[in-house]
Amino acid sequence: MDHQFRTPLKIFCFWCIFLEKEMKALILVGGYGTRLRPLTLSRPKPLVEFCNKPMMLHQVEALVEAGVDHVILAVSYRAEMLEQEIKQDETKLGIKISISQEEEPLGTAGPLALARKELEGDEPFFVLNSDIVCDFPFRDMITFHKHHGQEGTIVVTRVEEPSKYGVVVYDEHGKVDRFVEKPQEFVSNRINAGLYILNPSVLNRIDLKPTSIEKEVFPEMVKCNQLYAYELQGFWMDVGQPKDFLTGMCYYLHHMKQKAPHKLHQAEYTVGNVLLDPTAKIGKNCRIGPNVVIGPNVVVEDGVCLKKCTLLKGCHVKSHSWIESCIIGWKCVVGQWVRMENTSVLGEDVIVKDEMYINGGKVLPHKAISESVTEPQVIM
């Protein structure tokens, strides 16, 4: 064979071998989603819409874009509802999505042992917490991980107040030296971002029992110089509780403005970053924004003011209401001249009567509110 054809043929064969290898990811879906109640009383946390897309789907789509073709969901609660939803995503994305169900909560490492047969192989696999939103750097993680050649890579992100967290200390090459829990004196401002890429050999370090990957597995890997840190660029947020959900929403909308501004809605009634489903209906003389997400089939009547809030599918806000820093659940009805603020959250199918004031109220599903809630509390 002529030499000019040999090198391209070798490259072609290499990619054929590479593409035959299945790339996998395990998402730690976990349990009851108590921090995000009352929303998680109606549906499991991964299916709660964040910026008009199920939380989990943000992660799965980013994994698929990085070449992952098998996603395993480690679940201990409402697996049947997840299974119904993921069948649609499986078909749409052209990948395999399977469920690994825990009989008892296994922490953050035990689920890897439970899914061992599916994770074993020649290629490293991703592990991620289901609450995380960021500009997912999965392709860069693969490159960094293969470059240092050790067992594990964890993604780290910078925080303003490291004393609130456990921080990660590592050298200029990224080799992790130690973890320090809530340091009172500055040693680092980088924390574990809940995204990992691990070699299958890590599975030999984990028994099938409740185990923490952060407190038990990673420190052992550090002792053997087997763990490296990859620094995340851009925004990051754990959106597992309402206040952080809304903060993460603001970060995500800002990210959209930079990367895909055409997806944001602009009209005479919008201020700043607004994400609006095409099926939503907005009345006259409204002020929408900054930082507002409006889901499918939402109705906003005349004269409504919305700031830093999410309105989930099918809810209805009547005229002249004022809503700031709130999450309005599916199929809720907010009456006329209502004022809601201070991270109030309405569960599914809540009715708020006209002229009510809700200050930091968390209202369980299927309730009717006919008295103002002047102090933050749970309405059962």
GROMACS .gro file of C-alpha atoms in nm, residues 11-21:
model
   11
   11ILE     CA    1  -0.607   0.725   1.240
   12PHE     CA    2  -0.939   0.591   1.110
   13CYS     CA    3  -0.882   0.255   1.283
   14PHE     CA    4  -0.788   0.430   1.610
   15TRP     CA    5  -1.116   0.625   1.609
   16CYS     CA    6  -1.313   0.309   1.528
   17ILE     CA    7  -1.165   0.142   1.839
   18PHE     CA    8  -1.224   0.457   2.050
   19LEU     CA    9  -1.588   0.492   1.941
   20GLU     CA   10  -1.662   0.127   2.020
   21LYS     CA   11  -1.585   0.191   2.388
   0.00000   0.00000   0.00000
